[in-house]
C-alpha cells in the first residue's frame, strides 16, 4: 500500500551513539548468521563463549524489528494483515517491506545492528543456569551458509572453526537434554525443488537436515523456551502478564487409539501408561528407527497430532515437551514474534518504573492479544496451504516430463480405490488405481491397511517397496497416476 511505502521511505539508519547509551554493547563478541544460500534477510545471529568453569554463554541475537515498526503504523497494520511471510521455493511474499527485512533490520556482516538478545549460561547437562534478555547492539562477524558450516564441522579449516565445533557440542547437549524430557523429533523428508530462471523445475531431491540446520534449531528452541518461561514465571494470583504462547495440545483420544491400533496391526504392540506423554511418541520412533515402514509410521504419528497454534493461555507444547514455549526468534517473517518483542519491552519498562497493570488494563490487553493469536494462527494455516499447493504444482510440472519412465517407490497409503506410492528419489506421491491391478481382483482391508488379491493372495501393505512407471500427470489437478511394473 502507498501509505506503507511512504512510511518505509522515511525510515533512516540508527544513531549508534545514542543507542549504545541504552543498550548492552555486544559488538566485541564474535557472532555469526547461519542461513540458506538464497537468504536475503538475516533475522538471527548466534554467539558462543566457553566459560572458565565448563559452562557456555550462548547468545541468540534477534533483529530488533519493533524498534522500526511502531504499533498501529501503516507498516504494522499491513504486517498484521499478512501475519507471516509466504515462501514459494524461489520467491517470497514478505510480511515486511524489503527496505526493512533485507536492509535496516537484517543482521548483515560487519554492520552495527540493533538486536534483542537472549544471553544464556548453560551447563554441561544442557540446563540454563542463568539468563538475561537485553536490547543490544551487535556486529555480525561472518555470514555463513548451512553448507559452509557443515564443511567446517566435517573438518574444513576456518578462523572460527573452534567456535563452530563448540556450538555443535552444545547443540548436541541441548538435543540430548530435550530428548530426555520426551521431546519428539520427526525426520520426515520433504522435497527440495530447484527452479530455473523461468520458474521451471529441473531437479527435485529429498531435503537434507544437516548438522548445521540442527544446530540453529536447538539454539532457537532454547531461546524461545526461556523467553516464554521468563514471562510465565512472573505471573501470580494477583498479577497476570498477558502474553503470546505457542501451544501444542495433546492428541485427542481417538487419534491416539487409531495410531496404536495401526502399530499393533504392523506387529508393534505399545502399552501406554496412565496417560499419553510426548515421551511415548519418542519411544515409538526409537523402536521403528530401522524398520522398512519407519517413514510411514512417522507420517501417521504426525497426522495423529494436533496443529500448533498461538494462544494467550499457556497450555505447554506437547511435541517439544516444554511447559512454556513462544515464538521470539523470527520477527521479520512472523507477526507473533514482533508482538512478543513489544511485550517483553513493555513489561521491562513497567518493571523499571515500578508500575503494575490495572485489572482493566490486563483485560484490554488480553482481549487484543487473544484476537491477534486467532488471526495469526489462521494466517499461518493459509500460508502453509499455499506453500504446499505450490510444491505440488511444481512437483507435477517436473513429473510431466517423466511420463513413461520407471522409478522405485514405497507404498505410502492404501485406500479402497488404490495405493499411493511415494517415489524414493523425488519424494513425490502418485496413485496406482485399483483398476490398474489387472492380475487379480484386490480387496481393501481398512483394518489392516492392505489390498489383497482374491485368487493369488498377494498382499500390498503400506511400507512395501514397489517399482512403478509414470502413466500420466495432471498439472491442473496436481496429481499423478502410476502403474506397477
XYZ file of C-alpha atoms in Angstrom:
485
model
C 0.000 0.000 0.000
C 1.083 3.586 -0.722
C 0.936 4.569 2.939
C 3.310 1.715 3.824
C 5.721 2.707 1.045
C 5.614 6.301 2.286
C 6.403 5.291 5.869
C 9.225 2.999 4.763
C 10.871 5.745 2.682
C 11.011 7.988 5.750
C 12.923 5.408 7.841
C 16.570 6.226 8.460
C 19.635 4.428 9.787
C 20.133 4.278 13.549
C 22.165 6.712 15.615
C 24.595 4.262 17.185
C 26.000 6.794 19.672
C 22.520 7.387 21.076
C 21.509 3.730 21.123
C 24.688 2.481 22.784
C 23.731 4.515 25.882
C 20.525 2.493 26.248
C 21.666 -0.950 25.147
C 24.159 -3.644 26.022
C 27.070 -3.308 23.604
C 27.790 -6.809 22.315
C 29.882 -5.785 19.303
C 33.155 -7.099 20.763
C 31.779 -10.659 20.954
C 32.078 -12.574 17.643
C 28.686 -13.665 16.362
C 27.513 -15.275 13.110
C 24.438 -15.656 10.977
C 23.842 -19.125 9.501
C 21.189 -19.262 6.778
C 20.369 -20.890 3.436
C 22.447 -19.802 0.445
C 19.439 -17.935 -1.004
C 18.603 -15.979 2.186
C 18.494 -12.202 1.903
C 17.106 -11.331 5.329
C 19.137 -12.363 8.356
C 16.975 -12.158 11.462
C 19.040 -14.237 13.886
C 22.709 -14.380 14.855
C 24.413 -16.599 17.417
C 27.469 -16.237 19.649
C 29.194 -18.669 21.979
C 31.793 -18.178 24.684
C 33.279 -21.147 26.577
C 33.417 -20.028 30.219
C 36.179 -20.994 32.659
C 34.028 -23.265 34.841
C 32.942 -25.509 31.947
C 29.747 -23.670 31.120
C 28.780 -21.990 27.865
C 27.491 -18.468 27.326
C 25.149 -18.765 24.361
C 23.819 -15.594 22.801
C 20.810 -15.710 20.492
C 20.547 -12.278 18.888
C 17.354 -11.408 17.010
C 16.775 -8.428 14.721
C 15.061 -5.658 16.701
C 12.161 -5.130 14.296
C 9.985 -3.479 16.944
C 12.429 -0.537 17.054
C 11.461 0.355 13.472
C 7.852 -0.865 13.259
C 5.669 1.239 15.542
C 2.483 -0.366 16.813
C -0.518 0.915 14.855
C 1.579 2.339 11.985
C 0.709 1.572 8.358
C 3.663 -0.855 8.208
C 2.396 -2.583 11.350
C -1.200 -2.846 10.117
C -0.047 -4.413 6.840
C 2.274 -6.831 8.670
C -0.610 -7.851 10.947
C -2.875 -8.429 7.953
C -0.300 -10.697 6.306
C 0.617 -12.416 9.583
C 3.607 -14.214 8.087
C 5.899 -14.316 5.097
C 4.976 -16.933 2.490
C 7.746 -18.923 0.792
C 7.478 -20.295 -2.753
C 10.805 -22.108 -3.415
C 12.456 -19.290 -5.404
C 10.270 -16.421 -4.266
C 8.828 -14.933 -1.103
C 5.814 -12.775 -0.334
C 7.312 -10.912 2.630
C 5.483 -9.812 5.753
C 7.581 -6.646 5.913
C 8.798 -4.355 3.101
C 12.255 -5.239 1.746
C 13.767 -1.973 2.986
C 13.209 -3.358 6.491
C 13.610 -7.116 6.016
C 16.622 -7.034 3.677
C 18.286 -3.844 4.864
C 17.599 -1.920 8.082
C 16.676 -4.912 10.279
C 18.813 -7.556 8.571
C 21.844 -8.610 10.640
C 24.322 -8.065 7.833
C 28.001 -8.906 8.383
C 30.396 -6.151 9.547
C 27.462 -3.792 10.196
C 26.258 -2.405 13.528
C 22.698 -3.596 14.088
C 20.081 -3.332 16.819
C 19.141 -6.685 18.292
C 17.039 -8.195 21.039
C 19.191 -10.850 22.682
C 18.700 -13.828 24.969
C 22.070 -14.497 26.602
C 22.139 -17.795 28.496
C 24.650 -19.531 30.747
C 24.232 -23.254 30.067
C 25.901 -26.097 31.958
C 27.276 -29.391 30.626
C 23.878 -31.096 31.064
C 22.120 -28.550 28.839
C 20.399 -26.764 31.731
C 20.115 -22.968 31.550
C 21.501 -21.780 34.882
C 21.285 -18.031 34.246
C 19.970 -15.800 31.513
C 19.329 -12.190 30.637
C 17.088 -10.713 27.950
C 18.501 -7.445 26.690
C 18.210 -4.890 23.930
C 21.674 -4.961 22.364
C 23.916 -3.687 19.597
C 25.749 -6.432 17.710
C 28.035 -6.683 14.711
C 27.884 -9.971 12.814
C 31.396 -11.248 12.110
C 30.543 -13.718 9.329
C 27.543 -14.565 7.155
C 27.677 -18.371 6.901
C 25.547 -20.657 4.754
C 24.469 -24.002 6.193
C 26.752 -25.776 3.721
C 29.784 -23.706 4.768
C 29.203 -24.543 8.425
C 28.721 -28.215 7.550
C 32.086 -28.210 5.753
C 33.745 -26.776 8.893
C 32.013 -29.410 11.049
C 33.439 -32.067 8.728
C 36.980 -30.715 9.142
C 37.477 -27.735 6.838
C 39.803 -25.125 8.337
C 38.384 -21.720 9.238
C 39.287 -18.870 11.589
C 36.120 -19.574 13.596
C 36.288 -23.387 13.404
C 36.859 -23.772 17.170
C 33.692 -21.783 17.965
C 31.678 -23.741 15.383
C 32.798 -27.051 16.922
C 31.884 -25.791 20.397
C 28.484 -24.786 19.034
C 27.979 -28.310 17.683
C 28.919 -29.757 21.064
C 26.431 -27.516 22.863
C 23.662 -28.211 20.339
C 24.140 -31.976 20.888
C 23.980 -31.454 24.672
C 20.770 -29.426 24.291
C 19.250 -32.010 21.958
C 20.015 -34.840 24.378
C 18.513 -32.881 27.281
C 15.403 -32.205 25.171
C 15.077 -35.890 24.206
C 15.354 -36.897 27.871
C 12.407 -34.587 28.573
C 10.428 -36.513 25.932
C 10.738 -34.074 23.030
C 9.736 -35.599 19.680
C 11.989 -35.114 16.666
C 10.321 -36.119 13.405
C 12.705 -36.598 10.488
C 10.270 -36.703 7.571
C 11.746 -35.999 4.145
C 10.408 -33.042 2.199
C 11.127 -32.278 -1.438
C 13.781 -29.667 -2.227
C 12.879 -28.218 -5.629
C 15.312 -26.395 -7.928
C 13.795 -23.956 -10.436
C 15.417 -22.246 -13.407
C 15.137 -18.510 -14.161
C 11.716 -19.068 -15.769
C 10.411 -20.926 -12.707
C 10.539 -24.338 -14.408
C 11.624 -27.181 -12.081
C 14.734 -29.027 -13.258
C 15.588 -31.064 -10.133
C 13.821 -32.454 -7.072
C 15.511 -34.318 -4.238
C 14.781 -35.139 -0.586
C 15.732 -32.178 1.602
C 18.567 -32.985 3.973
C 18.624 -31.850 7.588
C 22.332 -31.459 8.125
C 24.080 -30.840 11.454
C 24.275 -27.092 10.741
C 20.448 -26.967 10.472
C 20.034 -28.856 13.727
C 22.493 -26.544 15.477
C 20.413 -23.453 14.655
C 17.166 -25.295 15.509
C 18.413 -26.175 19.003
C 19.599 -22.637 19.753
C 16.317 -21.098 18.605
C 14.300 -23.644 20.611
C 16.111 -22.878 23.853
C 15.777 -19.104 23.324
C 12.033 -19.384 22.619
C 11.561 -21.558 25.704
C 13.478 -19.203 28.007
C 11.515 -16.153 26.809
C 8.180 -17.899 27.489
C 9.412 -19.141 30.860
C 10.656 -15.644 31.742
C 7.183 -14.105 31.441
C 5.116 -17.048 32.683
C 7.187 -17.374 35.868
C 6.281 -13.760 36.761
C 2.542 -14.486 36.863
C 0.941 -14.611 40.290
C -2.645 -14.947 41.514
C -2.759 -11.185 41.943
C -0.875 -10.122 38.795
C -1.089 -11.710 35.367
C 1.081 -10.692 32.420
C -0.829 -11.430 29.203
C 1.481 -12.979 26.601
C 1.560 -14.838 23.283
C 2.401 -18.525 23.688
C 2.972 -21.193 21.061
C 0.708 -24.039 22.156
C 0.644 -27.673 21.052
C -2.047 -29.735 22.751
C -2.065 -33.472 23.329
C -3.603 -35.551 20.517
C -7.240 -36.492 21.093
C -8.026 -39.934 22.457
C -9.489 -41.300 19.213
C -6.433 -40.309 17.149
C -4.087 -41.942 19.667
C -6.201 -45.116 19.751
C -6.205 -45.345 15.937
C -2.439 -44.846 15.854
C -1.775 -47.550 18.465
C -4.139 -49.956 16.658
C -2.211 -49.415 13.430
C 1.063 -50.153 15.241
C -0.423 -53.359 16.621
C -1.537 -54.474 13.136
C 2.041 -53.931 11.987
C 3.258 -56.187 14.807
C 4.248 -53.441 17.269
C 2.251 -53.607 20.488
C 2.910 -50.497 22.563
C 1.422 -50.133 26.028
C 0.636 -46.633 27.279
C 0.920 -45.638 30.925
C -1.904 -43.856 32.750
C -1.923 -41.113 30.130
C -0.187 -40.275 26.884
C 3.102 -38.380 27.170
C 5.255 -36.953 24.392
C 7.908 -39.429 25.542
C 5.626 -42.247 24.288
C 5.893 -40.908 20.734
C 9.661 -40.559 21.077
C 9.972 -44.185 22.285
C 7.850 -45.406 19.356
C 10.058 -43.501 16.898
C 13.126 -45.122 18.512
C 11.560 -48.602 18.114
C 10.826 -48.130 14.395
C 14.133 -46.396 13.562
C 15.472 -49.287 11.431
C 12.210 -50.741 10.109
C 11.160 -50.600 6.443
C 7.993 -48.655 7.193
C 9.686 -46.109 9.501
C 8.788 -43.133 7.339
C 5.137 -44.232 7.090
C 4.780 -44.580 10.882
C 6.320 -41.119 11.300
C 3.788 -39.639 8.891
C 0.860 -41.338 10.653
C 2.228 -40.243 14.041
C 2.448 -36.667 12.792
C -1.091 -36.802 11.377
C -2.412 -38.080 14.730
C -1.225 -34.909 16.429
C -2.983 -31.597 16.767
C -1.807 -28.460 14.972
C 0.234 -25.970 17.000
C -1.290 -22.523 17.353
C -0.911 -19.183 19.160
C -2.755 -18.550 22.411
C -2.727 -16.305 25.478
C -3.321 -19.442 27.574
C -0.098 -21.287 28.291
C -1.071 -24.911 27.692
C 2.524 -26.033 27.005
C 3.967 -27.663 23.905
C 3.292 -31.413 23.743
C 5.595 -32.192 20.804
C 8.591 -30.427 22.303
C 7.705 -31.498 25.878
C 8.094 -27.878 27.019
C 5.892 -26.387 29.742
C 6.491 -22.923 28.280
C 7.077 -22.011 24.650
C 6.679 -18.996 22.390
C 7.920 -17.610 19.084
C 10.554 -14.905 19.604
C 13.236 -15.640 17.016
C 11.732 -14.542 13.663
C 10.093 -11.090 13.873
C 10.999 -10.286 10.253
C 8.771 -13.085 8.969
C 6.243 -13.840 11.771
C 3.947 -11.252 13.328
C 3.555 -13.049 16.726
C 7.340 -12.747 17.257
C 7.091 -8.986 16.743
C 4.289 -8.836 19.340
C 6.405 -10.887 21.772
C 9.273 -8.395 21.396
C 6.933 -5.498 22.150
C 5.513 -7.247 25.223
C 8.978 -8.005 26.599
C 9.973 -4.348 26.223
C 6.677 -3.159 27.713
C 6.949 -5.382 30.803
C 10.636 -4.490 31.283
C 9.729 -0.787 31.215
C 6.893 -1.361 33.702
C 9.383 -3.075 35.994
C 11.919 -0.238 35.701
C 9.208 2.293 36.506
C 7.865 0.054 39.291
C 4.398 0.101 37.777
C 1.751 -2.605 37.800
C -1.034 -3.102 35.305
C -4.563 -2.377 36.485
C -7.165 -5.135 36.135
C -8.907 -3.158 33.389
C -5.584 -2.792 31.513
C -4.906 -6.524 31.814
C -8.404 -7.304 30.479
C -7.987 -4.950 27.496
C -4.519 -6.277 26.639
C -5.704 -9.897 26.964
C -8.602 -9.248 24.598
C -6.312 -7.640 21.988
C -3.730 -10.436 22.222
C -6.401 -13.128 22.025
C -7.621 -11.713 18.698
C -4.011 -11.382 17.449
C -3.397 -15.063 18.288
C -6.557 -16.170 16.486
C -5.774 -14.077 13.407
C -2.107 -15.133 13.186
C -2.962 -18.828 13.612
C -5.355 -18.579 10.641
C -2.794 -16.678 8.559
C -0.204 -19.369 9.308
C -2.589 -22.091 8.081
C -3.302 -20.107 4.918
C 0.425 -19.645 4.220
C 1.193 -23.340 4.844
C -1.578 -24.433 2.484
C -0.339 -22.064 -0.230
C 3.241 -23.314 0.135
C 2.106 -26.955 -0.098
C -0.033 -26.251 -3.157
C 2.942 -24.602 -4.831
C 5.187 -27.616 -4.087
C 2.502 -29.961 -5.507
C 2.176 -27.817 -8.619
C 5.940 -27.722 -9.266
C 6.272 -31.437 -8.466
C 3.660 -32.299 -11.100
C 5.267 -29.897 -13.566
C 8.541 -31.755 -13.023
C 6.965 -35.218 -13.360
C 5.110 -34.247 -16.551
C 8.398 -34.571 -18.456
C 8.971 -38.068 -16.983
C 5.807 -39.832 -18.249
C 6.653 -43.411 -19.240
C 9.769 -43.628 -17.083
C 10.301 -46.215 -14.318
C 11.141 -45.466 -10.697
C 11.472 -47.137 -7.309
C 8.941 -46.170 -4.688
C 7.337 -47.085 -1.382
C 3.617 -47.587 -0.733
C 2.710 -44.605 1.428
C -1.038 -45.136 1.724
C -3.773 -47.700 0.949
C -7.387 -46.888 0.078
C -10.332 -48.760 -1.418
C -9.608 -47.176 -4.826
C -5.883 -47.987 -4.910
C -2.497 -47.344 -3.378
C -0.428 -44.194 -3.036
C 3.242 -44.588 -3.884
C 5.959 -42.131 -2.954
C 8.913 -42.036 -5.325
C 12.056 -42.716 -3.289
C 14.290 -40.385 -5.261
C 11.933 -37.424 -5.628
C 9.637 -37.580 -2.544
C 6.610 -37.126 -4.840
C 3.404 -39.114 -4.393
C 1.167 -40.630 -7.064
C -1.741 -43.099 -7.246
C -1.837 -46.636 -8.576
C -5.574 -47.032 -9.180
C -7.044 -50.402 -8.213
C -8.376 -50.808 -11.785
C -4.734 -50.936 -12.962
C -4.038 -54.044 -10.836
C -5.096 -56.384 -13.635
C -3.524 -59.629 -12.384
C -6.271 -60.165 -9.779
C -9.293 -58.684 -8.015
C -7.975 -56.870 -4.953
C -9.980 -56.324 -1.787
C -9.340 -53.483 0.613
C -8.978 -54.198 4.342
C -9.289 -50.893 6.186
C -8.357 -52.537 9.490
C -5.067 -53.883 8.152
C -4.346 -51.114 5.600
C -3.898 -53.734 2.863
C -5.048 -54.685 -0.624
C -5.248 -58.471 -1.021
C -5.705 -60.467 -4.255
C -8.649 -62.935 -4.064
C -7.028 -65.599 -6.274
C -3.310 -65.129 -5.707
C -3.426 -63.985 -2.076
C -0.886 -61.334 -2.944
C -0.863 -58.546 -0.347
C 0.145 -54.922 -0.773
C 0.951 -53.152 2.509
C 1.988 -49.685 3.490
C 5.785 -49.540 3.550
C 6.261 -52.143 0.788
C 8.872 -51.269 -1.840
C 7.496 -51.294 -5.407
C 8.570 -50.337 -8.912
C 6.306 -48.067 -10.927
C 6.034 -46.401 -14.294
C 4.521 -42.927 -14.572
C 1.280 -43.280 -16.535
C 0.005 -39.685 -16.616
C 0.351 -36.325 -14.856
C -2.209 -33.549 -14.465
C -0.719 -30.179 -13.530
C -4.221 -28.666 -13.307
C -5.434 -31.264 -10.793
C -1.985 -31.555 -9.214
C -1.953 -35.354 -9.305
C -0.051 -38.201 -10.929
C -1.154 -41.711 -11.899
C 1.318 -44.605 -11.728
C 1.392 -48.217 -12.970
C 3.057 -51.094 -11.119
C 5.824 -52.803 -13.113
